[in-house]
Amino acid sequence: MKFSECVTFFERFMHEEVKKMYYCEPSLSLMDWLNPISDDVEFTASIFDAYGTDGVISVYIDHVGVGVDGWFDDEEVDDDHGSCIDGENEDNIDELRNGNVEFK
């Protein structure tokens, strides 16, 4: 499957346009390890990384009206799932919010 086919799959599944796509290994901090997927090279890297986690990978999709940056304000301090970003590398939050990832 190519990246463009993956985007088409998610758009059909969600019935919405995919704006941006990211992935993270489930056991890693979302703030430190959120990676964009915007082309075939990054899509292949996400698949390669999934081999190290027994085929499990978390995929995050920005779609109309809902983006990753909106999660930052809603994230709770008592997150037991390892994805808490409150207090974690807060200097990088603006960098991630302002990230300009374009699909190719």
mmCIF file with all atom_site columns, C-alpha atoms in Angstrom:
data_model
loop_
_atom_site.group_PDB
_atom_site.id
_atom_site.type_symbol
_atom_site.label_atom_id
_atom_site.label_alt_id
_atom_site.label_comp_id
_atom_site.label_asym_id
_atom_site.label_entity_id
_atom_site.label_seq_id
_atom_site.pdbx_PDB_ins_code
_atom_site.Cartn_x
_atom_site.Cartn_y
_atom_site.Cartn_z
_atom_site.occupancy
_atom_site.B_iso_or_equiv
_atom_site.pdbx_formal_charge
_atom_site.auth_seq_id
_atom_site.auth_comp_id
_atom_site.auth_asym_id
_atom_site.auth_atom_id
_atom_site.pdbx_PDB_model_num
ATOM 1   C CA . MET A 1 1   ? 0.000   0.000  0.000  1.00 0.00 ? 1   MET A CA 1
ATOM 2   C CA . LYS A 1 2   ? 1.281   3.460  -0.872 1.00 0.00 ? 2   LYS A CA 1
ATOM 3   C CA . PHE A 1 3   ? 0.797   6.553  1.267  1.00 0.00 ? 3   PHE A CA 1
ATOM 4   C CA . SER A 1 4   ? -1.852  7.973  -1.069 1.00 0.00 ? 4   SER A CA 1
ATOM 5   C CA . GLU A 1 5   ? -3.803  4.704  -0.845 1.00 0.00 ? 5   GLU A CA 1
ATOM 6   C CA . CYS A 1 6   ? -3.616  4.861  2.952  1.00 0.00 ? 6   CYS A CA 1
ATOM 7   C CA . VAL A 1 7   ? -5.013  8.409  2.935  1.00 0.00 ? 7   VAL A CA 1
ATOM 8   C CA . THR A 1 8   ? -7.822  7.301  0.612  1.00 0.00 ? 8   THR A CA 1
ATOM 9   C CA . PHE A 1 9   ? -8.607  4.384  2.939  1.00 0.00 ? 9   PHE A CA 1
ATOM 10  C CA . PHE A 1 10  ? -8.894  6.658  5.996  1.00 0.00 ? 10  PHE A CA 1
ATOM 11  C CA . GLU A 1 11  ? -10.983 9.233  4.125  1.00 0.00 ? 11  GLU A CA 1
ATOM 12  C CA . ARG A 1 12  ? -13.436 6.538  3.074  1.00 0.00 ? 12  ARG A CA 1
ATOM 13  C CA . PHE A 1 13  ? -13.481 5.100  6.598  1.00 0.00 ? 13  PHE A CA 1
ATOM 14  C CA . MET A 1 14  ? -14.029 8.475  8.323  1.00 0.00 ? 14  MET A CA 1
ATOM 15  C CA . HIS A 1 15  ? -16.131 10.087 5.574  1.00 0.00 ? 15  HIS A CA 1
ATOM 16  C CA . GLU A 1 16  ? -13.922 13.158 6.001  1.00 0.00 ? 16  GLU A CA 1
ATOM 17  C CA . GLU A 1 17  ? -10.892 14.666 4.317  1.00 0.00 ? 17  GLU A CA 1
ATOM 18  C CA . VAL A 1 18  ? -7.527  13.836 5.893  1.00 0.00 ? 18  VAL A CA 1
ATOM 19  C CA . LYS A 1 19  ? -5.544  17.035 6.543  1.00 0.00 ? 19  LYS A CA 1
ATOM 20  C CA . LYS A 1 20  ? -2.418  15.656 8.244  1.00 0.00 ? 20  LYS A CA 1
ATOM 21  C CA . MET A 1 21  ? -1.352  12.273 9.549  1.00 0.00 ? 21  MET A CA 1
ATOM 22  C CA . TYR A 1 22  ? 1.032   11.287 12.364 1.00 0.00 ? 22  TYR A CA 1
ATOM 23  C CA . TYR A 1 23  ? 2.157   8.121  14.115 1.00 0.00 ? 23  TYR A CA 1
ATOM 24  C CA . CYS A 1 24  ? 3.690   7.195  17.443 1.00 0.00 ? 24  CYS A CA 1
ATOM 25  C CA . GLU A 1 25  ? 4.797   3.937  19.011 1.00 0.00 ? 25  GLU A CA 1
ATOM 26  C CA . PRO A 1 26  ? 2.236   3.118  21.737 1.00 0.00 ? 26  PRO A CA 1
ATOM 27  C CA . SER A 1 27  ? 4.711   2.974  24.629 1.00 0.00 ? 27  SER A CA 1
ATOM 28  C CA . LEU A 1 28  ? 6.442   6.284  23.826 1.00 0.00 ? 28  LEU A CA 1
ATOM 29  C CA . SER A 1 29  ? 5.598   9.822  24.885 1.00 0.00 ? 29  SER A CA 1
ATOM 30  C CA . LEU A 1 30  ? 3.324   11.508 22.375 1.00 0.00 ? 30  LEU A CA 1
ATOM 31  C CA . MET A 1 31  ? 5.156   14.810 22.795 1.00 0.00 ? 31  MET A CA 1
ATOM 32  C CA . ASP A 1 32  ? 8.605   13.342 22.187 1.00 0.00 ? 32  ASP A CA 1
ATOM 33  C CA . TRP A 1 33  ? 7.844   10.818 19.465 1.00 0.00 ? 33  TRP A CA 1
ATOM 34  C CA . LEU A 1 34  ? 4.958   12.089 17.340 1.00 0.00 ? 34  LEU A CA 1
ATOM 35  C CA . ASN A 1 35  ? 6.105   11.710 13.725 1.00 0.00 ? 35  ASN A CA 1
ATOM 36  C CA . PRO A 1 36  ? 4.431   13.176 10.638 1.00 0.00 ? 36  PRO A CA 1
ATOM 37  C CA . ILE A 1 37  ? 3.433   10.962 7.732  1.00 0.00 ? 37  ILE A CA 1
ATOM 38  C CA . SER A 1 38  ? 3.283   13.047 4.576  1.00 0.00 ? 38  SER A CA 1
ATOM 39  C CA . ASP A 1 39  ? 4.818   10.897 1.844  1.00 0.00 ? 39  ASP A CA 1
ATOM 40  C CA . ASP A 1 40  ? 5.764   7.330  0.911  1.00 0.00 ? 40  ASP A CA 1
ATOM 41  C CA . VAL A 1 41  ? 9.125   7.533  2.726  1.00 0.00 ? 41  VAL A CA 1
ATOM 42  C CA . GLU A 1 42  ? 7.536   8.528  6.070  1.00 0.00 ? 42  GLU A CA 1
ATOM 43  C CA . PHE A 1 43  ? 4.718   6.021  5.540  1.00 0.00 ? 43  PHE A CA 1
ATOM 44  C CA . THR A 1 44  ? 7.303   3.262  5.036  1.00 0.00 ? 44  THR A CA 1
ATOM 45  C CA . ALA A 1 45  ? 9.134   4.414  8.190  1.00 0.00 ? 45  ALA A CA 1
ATOM 46  C CA . SER A 1 46  ? 5.901   4.080  10.190 1.00 0.00 ? 46  SER A CA 1
ATOM 47  C CA . ILE A 1 47  ? 5.475   0.506  8.955  1.00 0.00 ? 47  ILE A CA 1
ATOM 48  C CA . PHE A 1 48  ? 9.113   -0.277 9.742  1.00 0.00 ? 48  PHE A CA 1
ATOM 49  C CA . ASP A 1 49  ? 8.672   1.109  13.289 1.00 0.00 ? 49  ASP A CA 1
ATOM 50  C CA . ALA A 1 50  ? 5.581   -1.078 13.751 1.00 0.00 ? 50  ALA A CA 1
ATOM 51  C CA . TYR A 1 51  ? 7.740   -4.190 13.335 1.00 0.00 ? 51  TYR A CA 1
ATOM 52  C CA . GLY A 1 52  ? 9.447   -3.271 16.619 1.00 0.00 ? 52  GLY A CA 1
ATOM 53  C CA . THR A 1 53  ? 6.104   -3.124 18.448 1.00 0.00 ? 53  THR A CA 1
ATOM 54  C CA . ASP A 1 54  ? 4.626   -6.426 17.249 1.00 0.00 ? 54  ASP A CA 1
ATOM 55  C CA . GLY A 1 55  ? 2.702   -4.625 14.518 1.00 0.00 ? 55  GLY A CA 1
ATOM 56  C CA . VAL A 1 56  ? 1.035   -2.126 16.866 1.00 0.00 ? 56  VAL A CA 1
ATOM 57  C CA . ILE A 1 57  ? 1.332   1.589  16.118 1.00 0.00 ? 57  ILE A CA 1
ATOM 58  C CA . SER A 1 58  ? -0.835  4.575  17.029 1.00 0.00 ? 58  SER A CA 1
ATOM 59  C CA . VAL A 1 59  ? -2.001  6.690  14.093 1.00 0.00 ? 59  VAL A CA 1
ATOM 60  C CA . TYR A 1 60  ? -3.360  10.206 14.610 1.00 0.00 ? 60  TYR A CA 1
ATOM 61  C CA . ILE A 1 61  ? -5.262  12.007 11.875 1.00 0.00 ? 61  ILE A CA 1
ATOM 62  C CA . ASP A 1 62  ? -6.086  15.695 11.611 1.00 0.00 ? 62  ASP A CA 1
ATOM 63  C CA . HIS A 1 63  ? -9.357  16.113 9.786  1.00 0.00 ? 63  HIS A CA 1
ATOM 64  C CA . VAL A 1 64  ? -11.795 18.951 9.230  1.00 0.00 ? 64  VAL A CA 1
ATOM 65  C CA . GLY A 1 65  ? -12.255 20.776 12.532 1.00 0.00 ? 65  GLY A CA 1
ATOM 66  C CA . VAL A 1 66  ? -10.119 18.415 14.621 1.00 0.00 ? 66  VAL A CA 1
ATOM 67  C CA . GLY A 1 67  ? -6.334  18.587 14.830 1.00 0.00 ? 67  GLY A CA 1
ATOM 68  C CA . VAL A 1 68  ? -3.584  17.252 17.058 1.00 0.00 ? 68  VAL A CA 1
ATOM 69  C CA . ASP A 1 69  ? -2.968  20.753 18.419 1.00 0.00 ? 69  ASP A CA 1
ATOM 70  C CA . GLY A 1 70  ? -6.478  20.739 19.919 1.00 0.00 ? 70  GLY A CA 1
ATOM 71  C CA . TRP A 1 71  ? -5.545  17.809 22.148 1.00 0.00 ? 71  TRP A CA 1
ATOM 72  C CA . PHE A 1 72  ? -2.932  19.806 24.035 1.00 0.00 ? 72  PHE A CA 1
ATOM 73  C CA . ASP A 1 73  ? -5.496  21.964 25.799 1.00 0.00 ? 73  ASP A CA 1
ATOM 74  C CA . ASP A 1 74  ? -7.646  18.948 26.714 1.00 0.00 ? 74  ASP A CA 1
ATOM 75  C CA . GLU A 1 75  ? -4.874  16.626 27.922 1.00 0.00 ? 75  GLU A CA 1
ATOM 76  C CA . GLU A 1 76  ? -5.200  15.666 31.588 1.00 0.00 ? 76  GLU A CA 1
ATOM 77  C CA . VAL A 1 77  ? -2.294  15.583 34.019 1.00 0.00 ? 77  VAL A CA 1
ATOM 78  C CA . ASP A 1 78  ? -3.298  12.148 35.341 1.00 0.00 ? 78  ASP A CA 1
ATOM 79  C CA . ASP A 1 79  ? -2.957  10.295 32.058 1.00 0.00 ? 79  ASP A CA 1
ATOM 80  C CA . ASP A 1 80  ? -2.009  6.676  32.802 1.00 0.00 ? 80  ASP A CA 1
ATOM 81  C CA . HIS A 1 81  ? -1.471  5.786  29.156 1.00 0.00 ? 81  HIS A CA 1
ATOM 82  C CA . GLY A 1 82  ? 1.948   7.395  28.720 1.00 0.00 ? 82  GLY A CA 1
ATOM 83  C CA . SER A 1 83  ? 0.647   10.098 26.410 1.00 0.00 ? 83  SER A CA 1
ATOM 84  C CA . CYS A 1 84  ? 0.466   12.906 28.956 1.00 0.00 ? 84  CYS A CA 1
ATOM 85  C CA . ILE A 1 85  ? 2.127   16.020 27.654 1.00 0.00 ? 85  ILE A CA 1
ATOM 86  C CA . ASP A 1 86  ? 1.418   18.378 30.541 1.00 0.00 ? 86  ASP A CA 1
ATOM 87  C CA . GLY A 1 87  ? 4.811   19.369 31.887 1.00 0.00 ? 87  GLY A CA 1
ATOM 88  C CA . GLU A 1 88  ? 6.667   17.289 29.301 1.00 0.00 ? 88  GLU A CA 1
ATOM 89  C CA . ASN A 1 89  ? 8.924   19.360 27.089 1.00 0.00 ? 89  ASN A CA 1
ATOM 90  C CA . GLU A 1 90  ? 6.548   22.296 27.099 1.00 0.00 ? 90  GLU A CA 1
ATOM 91  C CA . ASP A 1 91  ? 9.022   24.239 24.965 1.00 0.00 ? 91  ASP A CA 1
ATOM 92  C CA . ASN A 1 92  ? 8.228   21.856 22.102 1.00 0.00 ? 92  ASN A CA 1
ATOM 93  C CA . ILE A 1 93  ? 4.443   22.268 22.245 1.00 0.00 ? 93  ILE A CA 1
ATOM 94  C CA . ASP A 1 94  ? 4.418   25.451 20.155 1.00 0.00 ? 94  ASP A CA 1
ATOM 95  C CA . GLU A 1 95  ? 6.854   23.868 17.722 1.00 0.00 ? 95  GLU A CA 1
ATOM 96  C CA . LEU A 1 96  ? 4.526   20.903 17.236 1.00 0.00 ? 96  LEU A CA 1
ATOM 97  C CA . ARG A 1 97  ? 1.432   23.119 17.048 1.00 0.00 ? 97  ARG A CA 1
ATOM 98  C CA . ASN A 1 98  ? 3.030   25.253 14.346 1.00 0.00 ? 98  ASN A CA 1
ATOM 99  C CA . GLY A 1 99  ? 4.406   22.300 12.396 1.00 0.00 ? 99  GLY A CA 1
ATOM 100 C CA . ASN A 1 100 ? 3.681   22.677 8.742  1.00 0.00 ? 100 ASN A CA 1
ATOM 101 C CA . VAL A 1 101 ? 3.399   19.194 7.289  1.00 0.00 ? 101 VAL A CA 1
ATOM 102 C CA . GLU A 1 102 ? 2.137   19.136 3.739  1.00 0.00 ? 102 GLU A CA 1
ATOM 103 C CA . PHE A 1 103 ? 1.041   16.048 1.842  1.00 0.00 ? 103 PHE A CA 1
ATOM 104 C CA . LYS A 1 104 ? 3.083   15.460 -1.276 1.00 0.00 ? 104 LYS A CA 1
#
